[in-house]
Structures are given as C-alpha cells and as structure tokens.
Coordinates of C-alpha atoms in Angstrom, one line a residue:
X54 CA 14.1 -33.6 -4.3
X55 CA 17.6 -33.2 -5.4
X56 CA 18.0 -36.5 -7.1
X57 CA 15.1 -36.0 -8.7
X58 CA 16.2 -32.3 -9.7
X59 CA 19.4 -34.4 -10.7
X60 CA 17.5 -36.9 -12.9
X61 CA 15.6 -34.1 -14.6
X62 CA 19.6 -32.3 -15.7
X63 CA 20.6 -35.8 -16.5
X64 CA 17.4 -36.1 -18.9
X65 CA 17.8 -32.7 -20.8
X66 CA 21.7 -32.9 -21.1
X67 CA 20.7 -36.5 -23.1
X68 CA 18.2 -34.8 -24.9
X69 CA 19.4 -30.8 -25.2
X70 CA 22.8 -30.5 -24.1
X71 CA 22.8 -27.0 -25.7
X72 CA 20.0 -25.4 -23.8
X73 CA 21.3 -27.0 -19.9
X74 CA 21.5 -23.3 -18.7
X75 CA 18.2 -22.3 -19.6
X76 CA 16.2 -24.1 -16.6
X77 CA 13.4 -21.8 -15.0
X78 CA 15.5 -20.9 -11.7
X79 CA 14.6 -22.1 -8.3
X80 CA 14.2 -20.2 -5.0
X81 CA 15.2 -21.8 -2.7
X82 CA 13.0 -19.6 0.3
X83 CA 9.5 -20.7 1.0
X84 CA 6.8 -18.1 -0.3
X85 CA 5.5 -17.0 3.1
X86 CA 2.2 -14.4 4.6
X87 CA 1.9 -12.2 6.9
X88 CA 0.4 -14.8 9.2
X89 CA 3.6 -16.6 9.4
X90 CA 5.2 -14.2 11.7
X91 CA 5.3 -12.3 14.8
X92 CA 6.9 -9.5 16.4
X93 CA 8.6 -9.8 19.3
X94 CA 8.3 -7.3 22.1
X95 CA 11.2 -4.7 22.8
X96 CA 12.1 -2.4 25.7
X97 CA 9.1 0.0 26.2
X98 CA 10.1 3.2 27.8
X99 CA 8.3 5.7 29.3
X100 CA 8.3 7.7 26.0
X101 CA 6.5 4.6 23.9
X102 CA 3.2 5.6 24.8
X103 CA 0.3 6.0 21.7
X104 CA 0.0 9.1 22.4
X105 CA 3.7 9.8 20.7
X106 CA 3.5 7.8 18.1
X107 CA 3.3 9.4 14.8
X108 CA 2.1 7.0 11.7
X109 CA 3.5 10.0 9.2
X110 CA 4.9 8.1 6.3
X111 CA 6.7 9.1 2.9
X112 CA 4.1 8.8 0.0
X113 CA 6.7 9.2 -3.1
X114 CA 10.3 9.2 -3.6
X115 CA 13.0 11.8 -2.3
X116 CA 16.3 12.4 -2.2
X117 CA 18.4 11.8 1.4
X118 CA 18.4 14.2 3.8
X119 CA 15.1 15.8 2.2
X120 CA 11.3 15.0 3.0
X121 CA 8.6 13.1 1.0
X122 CA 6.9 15.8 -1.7
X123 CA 3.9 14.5 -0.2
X124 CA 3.2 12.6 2.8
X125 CA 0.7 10.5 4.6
X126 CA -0.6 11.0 7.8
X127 CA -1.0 7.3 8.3
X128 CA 0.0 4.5 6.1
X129 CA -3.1 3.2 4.6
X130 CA -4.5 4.1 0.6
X131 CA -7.3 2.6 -0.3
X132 CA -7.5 0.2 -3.4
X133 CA -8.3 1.4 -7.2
X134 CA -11.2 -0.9 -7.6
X135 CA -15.1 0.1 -8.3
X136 CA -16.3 -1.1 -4.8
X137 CA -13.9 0.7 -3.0
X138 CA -12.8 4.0 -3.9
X139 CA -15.5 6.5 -4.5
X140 CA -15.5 10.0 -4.0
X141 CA -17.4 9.9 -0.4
X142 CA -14.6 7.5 1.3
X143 CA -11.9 9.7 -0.9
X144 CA -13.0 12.2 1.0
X145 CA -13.2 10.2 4.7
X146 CA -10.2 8.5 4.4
X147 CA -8.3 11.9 3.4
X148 CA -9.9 13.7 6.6
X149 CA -8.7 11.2 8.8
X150 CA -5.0 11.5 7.2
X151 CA -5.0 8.6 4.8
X152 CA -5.3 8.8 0.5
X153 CA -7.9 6.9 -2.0
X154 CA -7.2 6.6 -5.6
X155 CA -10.5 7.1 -7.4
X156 CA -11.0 3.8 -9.5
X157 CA -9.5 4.2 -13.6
X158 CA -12.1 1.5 -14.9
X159 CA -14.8 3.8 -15.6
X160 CA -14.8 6.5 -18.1
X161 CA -12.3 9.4 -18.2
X162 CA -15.3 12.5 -18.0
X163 CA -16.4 10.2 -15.0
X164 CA -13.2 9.5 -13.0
X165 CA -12.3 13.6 -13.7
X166 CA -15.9 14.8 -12.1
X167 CA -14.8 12.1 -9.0
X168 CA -11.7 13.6 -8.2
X169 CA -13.3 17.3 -8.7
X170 CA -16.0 16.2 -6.1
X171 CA -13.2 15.6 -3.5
X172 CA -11.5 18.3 -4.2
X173 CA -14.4 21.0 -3.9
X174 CA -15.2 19.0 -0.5
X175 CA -15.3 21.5 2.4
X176 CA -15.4 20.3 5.8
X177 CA -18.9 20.2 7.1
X178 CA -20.7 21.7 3.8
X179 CA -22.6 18.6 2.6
X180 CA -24.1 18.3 -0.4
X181 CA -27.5 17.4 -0.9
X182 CA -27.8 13.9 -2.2
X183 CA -31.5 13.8 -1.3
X184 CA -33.6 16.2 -3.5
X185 CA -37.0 16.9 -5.1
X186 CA -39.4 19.1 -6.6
X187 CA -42.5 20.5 -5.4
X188 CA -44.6 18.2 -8.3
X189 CA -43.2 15.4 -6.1
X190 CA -45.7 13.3 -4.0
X191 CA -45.7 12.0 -0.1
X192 CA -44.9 8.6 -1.5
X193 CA -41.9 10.0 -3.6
X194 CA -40.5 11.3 -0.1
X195 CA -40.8 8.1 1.4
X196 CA -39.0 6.0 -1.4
X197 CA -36.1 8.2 -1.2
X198 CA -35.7 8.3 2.6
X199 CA -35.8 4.7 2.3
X200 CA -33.4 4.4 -0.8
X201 CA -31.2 6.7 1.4
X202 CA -31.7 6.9 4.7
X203 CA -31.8 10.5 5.1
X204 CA -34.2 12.8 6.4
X205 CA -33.7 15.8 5.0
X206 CA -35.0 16.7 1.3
X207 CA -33.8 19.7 -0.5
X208 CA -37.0 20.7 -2.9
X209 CA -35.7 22.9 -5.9
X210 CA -36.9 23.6 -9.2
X211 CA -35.6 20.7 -11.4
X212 CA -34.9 18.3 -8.3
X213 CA -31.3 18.4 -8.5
X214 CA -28.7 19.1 -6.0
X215 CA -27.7 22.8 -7.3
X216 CA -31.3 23.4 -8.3
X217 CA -32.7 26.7 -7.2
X218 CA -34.3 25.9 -3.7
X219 CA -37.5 25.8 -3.0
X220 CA -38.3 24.8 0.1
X221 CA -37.2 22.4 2.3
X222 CA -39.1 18.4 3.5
X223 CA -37.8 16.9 6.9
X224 CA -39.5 14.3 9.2
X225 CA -41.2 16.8 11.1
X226 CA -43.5 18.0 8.0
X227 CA -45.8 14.5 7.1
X228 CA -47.0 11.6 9.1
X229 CA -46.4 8.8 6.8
X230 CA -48.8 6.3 8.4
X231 CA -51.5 8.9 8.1
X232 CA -51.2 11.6 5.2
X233 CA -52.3 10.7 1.7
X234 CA -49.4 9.3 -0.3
X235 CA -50.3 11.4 -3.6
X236 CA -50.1 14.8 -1.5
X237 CA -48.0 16.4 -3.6
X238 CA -44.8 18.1 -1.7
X239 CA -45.5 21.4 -2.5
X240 CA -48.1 21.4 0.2
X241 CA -46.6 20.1 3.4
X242 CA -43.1 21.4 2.5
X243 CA -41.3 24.2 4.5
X244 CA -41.2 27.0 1.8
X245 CA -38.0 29.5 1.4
X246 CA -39.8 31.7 2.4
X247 CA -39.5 30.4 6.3
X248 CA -36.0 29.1 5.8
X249 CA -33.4 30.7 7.4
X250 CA -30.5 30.0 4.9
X251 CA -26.3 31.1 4.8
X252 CA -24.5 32.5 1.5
X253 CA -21.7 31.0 0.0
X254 CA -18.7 32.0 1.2
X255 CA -19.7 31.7 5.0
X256 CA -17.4 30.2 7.2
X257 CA -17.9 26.7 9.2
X258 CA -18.2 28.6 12.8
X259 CA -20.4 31.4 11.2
X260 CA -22.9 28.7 9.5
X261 CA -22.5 26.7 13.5
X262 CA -23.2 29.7 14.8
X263 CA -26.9 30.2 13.3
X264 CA -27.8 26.6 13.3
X265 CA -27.3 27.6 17.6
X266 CA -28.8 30.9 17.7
X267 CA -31.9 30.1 15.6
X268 CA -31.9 26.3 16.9
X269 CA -32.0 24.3 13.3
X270 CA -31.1 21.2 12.6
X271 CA -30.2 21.7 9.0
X272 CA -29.3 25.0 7.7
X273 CA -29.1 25.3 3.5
X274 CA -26.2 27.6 2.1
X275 CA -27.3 29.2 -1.4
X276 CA -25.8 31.1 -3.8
X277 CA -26.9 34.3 -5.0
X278 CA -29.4 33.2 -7.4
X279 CA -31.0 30.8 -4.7
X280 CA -29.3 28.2 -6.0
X281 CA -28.7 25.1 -3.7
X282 CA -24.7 25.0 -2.7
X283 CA -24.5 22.5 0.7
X284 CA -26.7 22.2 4.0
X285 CA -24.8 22.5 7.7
X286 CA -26.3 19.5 9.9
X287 CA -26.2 20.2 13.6
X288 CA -25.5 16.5 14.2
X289 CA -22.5 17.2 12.6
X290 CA -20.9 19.4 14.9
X291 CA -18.2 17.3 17.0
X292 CA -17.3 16.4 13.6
X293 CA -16.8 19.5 12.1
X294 CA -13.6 19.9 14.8
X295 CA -10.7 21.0 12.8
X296 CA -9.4 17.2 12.3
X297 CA -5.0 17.0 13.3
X298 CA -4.9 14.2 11.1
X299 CA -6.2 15.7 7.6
X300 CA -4.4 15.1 4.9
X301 CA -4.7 18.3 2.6
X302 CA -2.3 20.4 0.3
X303 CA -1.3 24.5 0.6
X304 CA -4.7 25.3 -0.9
X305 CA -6.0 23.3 1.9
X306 CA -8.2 21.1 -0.6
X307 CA -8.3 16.8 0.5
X308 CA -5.6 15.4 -1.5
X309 CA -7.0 12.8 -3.7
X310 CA -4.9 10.0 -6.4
X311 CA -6.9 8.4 -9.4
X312 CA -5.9 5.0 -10.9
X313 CA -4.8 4.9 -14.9
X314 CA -3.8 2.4 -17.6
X315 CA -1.3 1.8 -20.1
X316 CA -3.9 2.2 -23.1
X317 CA -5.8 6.2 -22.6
X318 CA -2.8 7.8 -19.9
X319 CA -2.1 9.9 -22.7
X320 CA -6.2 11.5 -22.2
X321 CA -6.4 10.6 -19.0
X322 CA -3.7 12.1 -17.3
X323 CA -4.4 15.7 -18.8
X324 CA -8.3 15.5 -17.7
X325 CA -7.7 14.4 -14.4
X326 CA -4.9 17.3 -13.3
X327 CA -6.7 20.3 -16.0
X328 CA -2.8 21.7 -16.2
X329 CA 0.5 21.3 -17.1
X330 CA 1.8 18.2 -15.6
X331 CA 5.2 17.6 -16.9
X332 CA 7.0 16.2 -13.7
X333 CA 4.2 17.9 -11.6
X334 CA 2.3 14.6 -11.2
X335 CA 3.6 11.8 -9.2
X336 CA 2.9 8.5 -10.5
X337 CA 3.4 5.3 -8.6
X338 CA 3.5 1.9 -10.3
X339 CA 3.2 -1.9 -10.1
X340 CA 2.4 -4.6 -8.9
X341 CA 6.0 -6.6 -8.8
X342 CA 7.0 -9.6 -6.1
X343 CA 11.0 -9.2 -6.6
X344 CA 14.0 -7.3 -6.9
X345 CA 13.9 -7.3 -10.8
X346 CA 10.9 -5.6 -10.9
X347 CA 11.3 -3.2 -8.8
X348 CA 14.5 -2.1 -10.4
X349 CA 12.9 -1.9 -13.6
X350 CA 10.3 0.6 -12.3
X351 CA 12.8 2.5 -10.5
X352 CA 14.7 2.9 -13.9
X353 CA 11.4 3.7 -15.3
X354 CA 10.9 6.8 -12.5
X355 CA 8.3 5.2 -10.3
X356 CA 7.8 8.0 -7.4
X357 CA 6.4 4.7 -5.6
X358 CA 5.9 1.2 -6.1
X359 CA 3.3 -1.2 -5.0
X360 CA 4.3 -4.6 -3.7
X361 CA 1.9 -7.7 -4.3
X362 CA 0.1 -10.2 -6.8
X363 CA -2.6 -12.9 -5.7
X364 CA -2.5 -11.8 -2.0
X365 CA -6.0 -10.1 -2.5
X366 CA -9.2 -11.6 -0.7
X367 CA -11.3 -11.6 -4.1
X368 CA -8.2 -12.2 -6.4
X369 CA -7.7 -15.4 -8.0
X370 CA -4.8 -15.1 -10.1
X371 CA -2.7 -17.6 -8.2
X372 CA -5.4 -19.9 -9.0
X373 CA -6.3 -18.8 -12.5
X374 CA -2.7 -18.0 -14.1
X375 CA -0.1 -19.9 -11.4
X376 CA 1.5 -16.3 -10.8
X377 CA 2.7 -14.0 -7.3
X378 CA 4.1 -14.7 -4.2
X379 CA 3.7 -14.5 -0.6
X380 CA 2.7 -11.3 0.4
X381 CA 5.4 -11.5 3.3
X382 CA 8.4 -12.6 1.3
X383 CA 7.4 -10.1 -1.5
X384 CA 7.5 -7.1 0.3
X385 CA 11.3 -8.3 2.1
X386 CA 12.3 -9.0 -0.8
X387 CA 11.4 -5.7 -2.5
X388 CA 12.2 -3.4 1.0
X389 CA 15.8 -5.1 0.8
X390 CA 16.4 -3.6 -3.4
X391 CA 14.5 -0.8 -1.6
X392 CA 17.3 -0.1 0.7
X393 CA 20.2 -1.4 -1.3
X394 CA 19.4 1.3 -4.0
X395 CA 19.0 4.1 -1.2
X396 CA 22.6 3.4 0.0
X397 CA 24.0 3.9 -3.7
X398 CA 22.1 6.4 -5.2
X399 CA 20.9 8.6 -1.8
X400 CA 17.2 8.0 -3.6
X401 CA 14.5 6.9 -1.2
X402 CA 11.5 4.6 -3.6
X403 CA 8.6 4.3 -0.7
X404 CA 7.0 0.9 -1.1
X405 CA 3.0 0.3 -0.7
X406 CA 1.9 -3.5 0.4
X407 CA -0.7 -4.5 -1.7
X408 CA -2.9 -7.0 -0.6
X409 CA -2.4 -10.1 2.2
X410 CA -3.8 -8.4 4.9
X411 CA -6.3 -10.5 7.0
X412 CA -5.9 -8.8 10.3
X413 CA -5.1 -5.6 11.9
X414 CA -1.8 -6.9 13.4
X415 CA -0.6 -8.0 9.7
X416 CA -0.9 -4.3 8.8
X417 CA 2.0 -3.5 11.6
X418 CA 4.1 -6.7 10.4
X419 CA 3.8 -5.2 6.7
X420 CA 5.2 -1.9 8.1
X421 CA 8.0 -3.7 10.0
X422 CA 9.3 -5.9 7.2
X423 CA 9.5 -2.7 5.0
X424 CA 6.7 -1.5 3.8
X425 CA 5.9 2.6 4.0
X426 CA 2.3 2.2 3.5
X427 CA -0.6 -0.4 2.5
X428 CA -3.2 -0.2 0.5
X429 CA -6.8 -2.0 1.3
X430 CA -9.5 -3.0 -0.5
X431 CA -11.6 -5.1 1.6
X432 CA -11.1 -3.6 4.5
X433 CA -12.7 0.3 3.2
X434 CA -15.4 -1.8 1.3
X435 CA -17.3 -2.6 4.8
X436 CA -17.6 1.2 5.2
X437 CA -20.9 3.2 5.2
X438 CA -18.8 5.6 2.3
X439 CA -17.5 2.6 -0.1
X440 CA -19.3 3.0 -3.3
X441 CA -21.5 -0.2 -2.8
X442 CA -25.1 -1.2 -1.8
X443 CA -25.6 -2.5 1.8
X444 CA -27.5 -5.8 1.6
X445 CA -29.3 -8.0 4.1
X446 CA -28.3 -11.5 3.5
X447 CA -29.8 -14.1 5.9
X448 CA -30.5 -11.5 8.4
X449 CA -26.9 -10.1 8.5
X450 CA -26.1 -6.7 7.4
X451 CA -23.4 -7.4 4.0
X452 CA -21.6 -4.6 1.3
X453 CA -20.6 -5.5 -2.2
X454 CA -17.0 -6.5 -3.1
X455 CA -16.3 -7.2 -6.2
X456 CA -12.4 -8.0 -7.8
X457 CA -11.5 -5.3 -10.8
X458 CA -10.6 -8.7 -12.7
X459 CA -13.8 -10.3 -12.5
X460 CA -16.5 -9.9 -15.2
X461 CA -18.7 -7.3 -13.1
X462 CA -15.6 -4.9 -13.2
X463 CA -15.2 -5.0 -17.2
X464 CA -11.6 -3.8 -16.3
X465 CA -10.6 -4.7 -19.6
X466 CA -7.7 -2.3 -19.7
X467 CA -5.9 -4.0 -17.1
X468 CA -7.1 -7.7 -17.5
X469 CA -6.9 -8.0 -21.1
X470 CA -4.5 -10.2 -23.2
X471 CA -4.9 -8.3 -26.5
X472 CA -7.8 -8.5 -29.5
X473 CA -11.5 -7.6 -28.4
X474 CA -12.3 -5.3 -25.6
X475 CA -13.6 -8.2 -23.4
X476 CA -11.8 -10.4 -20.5
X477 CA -11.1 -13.9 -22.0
X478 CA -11.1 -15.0 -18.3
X479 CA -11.5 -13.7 -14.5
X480 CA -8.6 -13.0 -11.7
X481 CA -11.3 -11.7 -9.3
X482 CA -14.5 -13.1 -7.8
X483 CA -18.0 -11.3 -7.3
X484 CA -18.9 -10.7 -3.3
X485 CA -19.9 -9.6 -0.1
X486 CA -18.2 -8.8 2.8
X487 CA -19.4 -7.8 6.3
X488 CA -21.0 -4.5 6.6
X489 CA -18.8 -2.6 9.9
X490 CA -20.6 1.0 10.4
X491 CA -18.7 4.6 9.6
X492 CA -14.9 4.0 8.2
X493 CA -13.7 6.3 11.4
X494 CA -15.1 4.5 13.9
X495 CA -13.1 1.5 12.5
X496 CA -10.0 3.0 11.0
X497 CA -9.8 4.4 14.8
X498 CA -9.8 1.2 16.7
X499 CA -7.2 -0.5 14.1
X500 CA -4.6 2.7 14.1
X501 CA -5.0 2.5 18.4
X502 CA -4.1 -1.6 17.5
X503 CA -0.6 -0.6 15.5
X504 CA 0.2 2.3 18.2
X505 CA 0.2 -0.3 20.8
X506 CA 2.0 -2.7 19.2
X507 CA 4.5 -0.1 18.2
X508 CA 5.1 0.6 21.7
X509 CA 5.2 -3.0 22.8
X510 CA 8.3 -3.0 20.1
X511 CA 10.3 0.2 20.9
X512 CA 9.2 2.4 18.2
X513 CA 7.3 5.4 17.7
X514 CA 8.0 6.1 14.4
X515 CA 7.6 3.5 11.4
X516 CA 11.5 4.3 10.3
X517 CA 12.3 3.6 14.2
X518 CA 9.8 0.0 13.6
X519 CA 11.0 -0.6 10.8
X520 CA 14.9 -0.3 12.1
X521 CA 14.3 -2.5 15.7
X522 CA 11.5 -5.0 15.2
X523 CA 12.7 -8.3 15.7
X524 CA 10.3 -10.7 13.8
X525 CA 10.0 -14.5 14.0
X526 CA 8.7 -17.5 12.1
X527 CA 5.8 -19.4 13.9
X528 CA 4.5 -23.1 13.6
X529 CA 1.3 -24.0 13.0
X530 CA 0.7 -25.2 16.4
X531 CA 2.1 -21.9 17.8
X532 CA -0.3 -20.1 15.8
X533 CA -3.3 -22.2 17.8
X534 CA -1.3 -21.0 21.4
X535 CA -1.6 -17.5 20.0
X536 CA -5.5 -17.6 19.8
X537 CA -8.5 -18.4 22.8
X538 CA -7.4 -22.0 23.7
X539 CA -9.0 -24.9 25.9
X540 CA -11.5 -22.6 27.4
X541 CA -15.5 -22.2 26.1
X542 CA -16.5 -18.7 25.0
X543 CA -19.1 -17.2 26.3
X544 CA -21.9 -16.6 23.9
X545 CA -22.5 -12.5 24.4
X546 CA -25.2 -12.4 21.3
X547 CA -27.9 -14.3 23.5

C-alpha cells in the first residue's frame, strides 16, 4: 500500500506539482461497528445490583456543575421517520421514561395536531379510536372490530371521537354468526340512557373507583354537553399505576420532540411550540461521523448532536452516495471532541448514537464508548404503537418499515439535491420487520439486559460506565466462540 500511495505522489508531482498538498486525507483507523467489540467484566460489588442502577441521562447541553434542562429517564429516543414516531408510541415510550420525536415529513398543521395529541394524553383516559353512529349496520361493527381489534364502539351523533354519545356497542350486544348484518346499531346498542358515565375533570382513582363499584368494563367520560372526551377500561388498571419512570414536565404533560428541516423551520417551529420560543426551545442537530462536525454544530449552538450516517438497517447511503462511517468509530471519535470541549469551555454537548444497533448489547457498548443516549428506529417499528399496519407475510406476523430517504417517504426536504420537489434517487429501502407485541413488554426485557451488563462492569450510572468500561476488539472467530457452538438446538416451535 505505501509504494503504491508513493507511486500515486510521484505521478501528481510529474503532472501537478502545485496541487501535491491537496490529496483527500487518509485515516489511518479502520471504520469499525458495534459488533466489533466487547466489554469486559469489572469488580461487581454488592451495591451493582439492577435494582440501583439508574439509566437517567442528560438530554441537551449544560454548563459544569449544573444538571441537564431536560433529562431522560433512560437513554433511548425514537427515530423521526413516518413508520416510527407516531403520537401513540410518543406517548408509550414517554411513559416508560424515554422521548419520540414526531416525524417533520408530513405537513406542518399535521405534525402540530401530533404533538398536541401527546401532550393532552392523560394516563388511563383513552380516546375512542373506534366510533359510529346509530345509522350504522351489524356489518359496519364488524369491519371495524376487525380493522381494529377493539371491542368497544362509542356510537355518537356524527361518528366521531368527540361526537355527542349516544350509546355505547360492545361484544356482549350482537351475535355475529347469528344477527342480521343490515341491523342497524341503533337497535342492539346500549343507549345513554343505561350508561353509567364520569365528567371531565374526574380523577384516575375516582373513574377506577366506579368502573369497581358498578362492575364495568368500560366507563365513557363526557363533557357537559354529552360530548365524548375518553373511556376508562378496567383491563387497564395495573397499568394505570403511577409509572416511576415517566418522563413528563412541571405541568405534568408527556414530554414530546418533533423533527424539522432547513427549508419551513421558520413556520414550523412557531406552530409546533404556539409561544414565544426564543432560546426556550432546544434544538438538537446532525447527523456528523467526526470531530469537525461536531465542532461546527457546537459553534452553531446544538443543545445535542446526533452521531451517525449509513449505520441504519433500511439506509443505503453508504451504498448509494459512498458516505459515513462505522457507527463504533463515529461515536469515539465524536465522545472524544465531546469531552475535549467540556474540559475547556465547562460546556457538556450530550451525544445521541444514531443508528448501528443490531442487538441489545450494542445499545450498552454505544453508551460505554460515549454516547448519552440512542435513538432507534427499527427497533420501536415492531411495536403494537408504531404508526404502521401489522401484516401476515407467509404466515408470520410483520410491521411496515420504511427509510425516510426512500420514495414511499417523499422526504424531499431532507433528501433533496436542489430543483424540483422530488428525490432524484433513494438512501432508504421499503420494508418489513418482525412484528414483537406491546413496546413495554420489550423495552422491559432490553433495559433488565443493559442493567445487568452494567453491573457485570462496575457501574450503575452511565457516567460511572462510561468512566470504567474496559472494551476490547474481537476476531471474527471469537465472535463464533461468543455465540451457541458445536452443540444442536433444540427445536422448541414443534
């Protein structure tokens, strides 16, 4: 390699010896993932157990001694992408501590009434995405408890969810294999007049509290002109648990981010907050691989700044343009200008790891090698609350996922390289990725993975991770040790 490096100065100093010096420059590290390394275990003592481990993380920049204006509960954001971040997981991953930002590639009007939704969210007041009117027939119910897979049907006037209610249609009111599909709803329905209801402005435990004295299952809250507000499910109950981990501001509304672009901030911004912003608004910014970059978004006031390009599962850049970088090297390259500009200015810039994650255990790695927080796309698009259809394909239960550079995104904004408002070519594919149930039943099981591994390390903290972990190249052949080896699995789906 070097004499041929040689050859090639030799040729341009024949040809240009004017422009010698300006070569593209060579780094000399490898570009490396995640999967590349492992921790290695440190002394456990009788304090590292999960139970003390706190995943609280700074969300945007603050001075030394201070804390984070706002902080996470535990390090994950979910991606800005249309198959990701929609106002139901906004809302999940907020209760369970973590933050979505609502996807910019949609209109303004639209991305403003998704962040509103969030933010009028109350714990345990649902509402009704299941609603008809009384003009509705036996065959309309069952289309929509198909299309949805919910029981209960709120029947008001006009059929909308803050229609004035009319009555109410659960399981318990037709026989579908039986009745006469053109029975019109009006005449199997459970009119208000036998509903026992709640008024806005009830309380959780109050509305808990009738569902268990009058023994409901669903109990509608109205306004007082009858109008439709939320219903209170009795299933719902062990949920409705004030939740440790919920990540909420002094009004005690879900905190909730929203995505934007270079081109309409100057529209956007304002409809999204409805106030004065000023400096009120933190605004985090990216994507950069290096140092440079992330000194030129620090300069440009970045309250955070998110690490990665190409390391996406549906992104193609690398392939499509020849751009990015390991995710690995990216993010120790950027913690390091990170940390350098800390000790000389007493500003902390909190980092976010942007793609590259296959595994659980790479999410931990990410945190140890710098990073405050990552933010997931694939992983939230399994979820029951990502915005997308759940599909049977072959017999296997699949979700949408689709890359905001591919054509089905129209992300124009972003992927666009001037002229027409078009894409001239994709950086993400069209897909599907395996359906995995409720996002806390999974978000659970992977935050109990990185406590445990944060105790096998030392640490209960992520500073505390991030200032002991001892991390290690592996081989390729190491990387076969570390998995089931010369043994035959058991099948357990027979």
């Amino acid at each position: 390699m070097k004499t041929y490096l040689n050859r090639i100065q030799y040729f341009c100093t024949k040809i240009h010896p004017v422009n010698i010096n300006h070569m593209a420059v060579y780094l000399n590290d490898v570009s490396r993932t995640f999967g590349e390394y492992l921790l290695i275990p440190g002394l456990t003592t009788k304090q590292c157990v999960p139970t003390n481990v706190s995943l609280k993380t700074s969300l945007v920049k603050h001075n030394v001694g201070e804390k984070s204006p706002i902080e996470l509960n535990i390090p994950f954001v979910s991606a800005i992408m249309q198959s990701v971040s929609g106002p139901e997981l906004a809302i999940e991953l907020a209760r369970n501590g973590g933050l979505s930002f609502i996807f910019g590639s949609q209109p303004i009007a639209s991305q403003a009434e998704m962040v509103r939704r969030v933010k009028k969210f109350k714990a345990g007041f649902v509402t009704s995405d299941s609603n008809l009117t009384p003009e509705n027939t036996l065959a309309d119910v069952i289309d929509l408890v198909n299309q949805t897979e919910h029981s209960t049907i709120g029947i008001t006037d006009d059929g909308t969810p803050n229609g004035k209610l009319l009555g109410l249609v659960t399981s318990r009111d037709y026989r579908a294999e039986k009745d006469d599909l053109s029975t019109k709803v009006k005449e199997f329905m459970t009119p208000f007049s036998k509903l026992i209801v709640g008024e806005v402005g009830i309380s959780l435990k109050e509305a808990n509290q009738i569902i268990w004295d009058h023994k409901l299952n669903t109990l509608p809250i109205i306004d007082k002109d009858q109008n439709l507000a939320y219903f209170v499910f009795r299933k719902d109950y062990d949920n409705h648990r004030e939740n440790p981990n919920e990540l909420s501001g002094a009004d005690k509304k879900l905190l909730v981010g929203a995505g934007i672009n270079t081109r309409d901030y100057m529209e956007r911004v304002p409809a999204l907050v409805k106030k004065e912003y000023g400096d009120k608004v933190k605004v985090g910014a990216g994507n950069v691989v290096d140092r440079e970059g992330f000194l030129y978004l620090v300069k440009a006031g970045a309250d955070f700044i998110k690490v990665g390009i190409g390391g996406g599962s549906i992104c193609i850049t690398r392939e499509t343009k020849g751009i990015g970088r390991g995710q690995a090297t990216a993010v120790i390259e950027v913690a390091k200008a990170r940390d350098e500009y800390f000790e000389e200015t007493g500003i902390y810039i909190p980092i976010c790891s942007d793609g590259g994650i296959v595994y659980d255990s790479h999410i931990t790695l990410a945190l140890a090698i710098g990073a405050d927080f990552v933010m997931l796309g694939r992983y939230f698009a399994r979820f029951d609350e990502s915005p997308t259809k759940k599909v049977n394909i072959n017999g296997s239960y699949m979700k949408e996922y689709w890359g905001e550079g591919s054509n089905r995104a129209h992300n124009w904004q972003r992927y666009d390289m001037g002229g027409s408002e078009s894409l001239k070519f994709e950086e993400g594919v069209d897909s599907y990725v395996p359906y995995a149930g409720k996002l806390k039943d999974n978000l659970d099981v992977t935050i109990g993975k990185i406590k445990s591994t944060m105790c096998s390390c030392g640490a209960t903290t992520i500073p505390e991770l991030q200032k002991n972990a001892k991390i290690t190249l592996v081989s390729s052949t190491s990387i076969v040790e570390g998995g089931a080896h010369d043994v035959i699995l058991k099948d357990h789906n027979r």
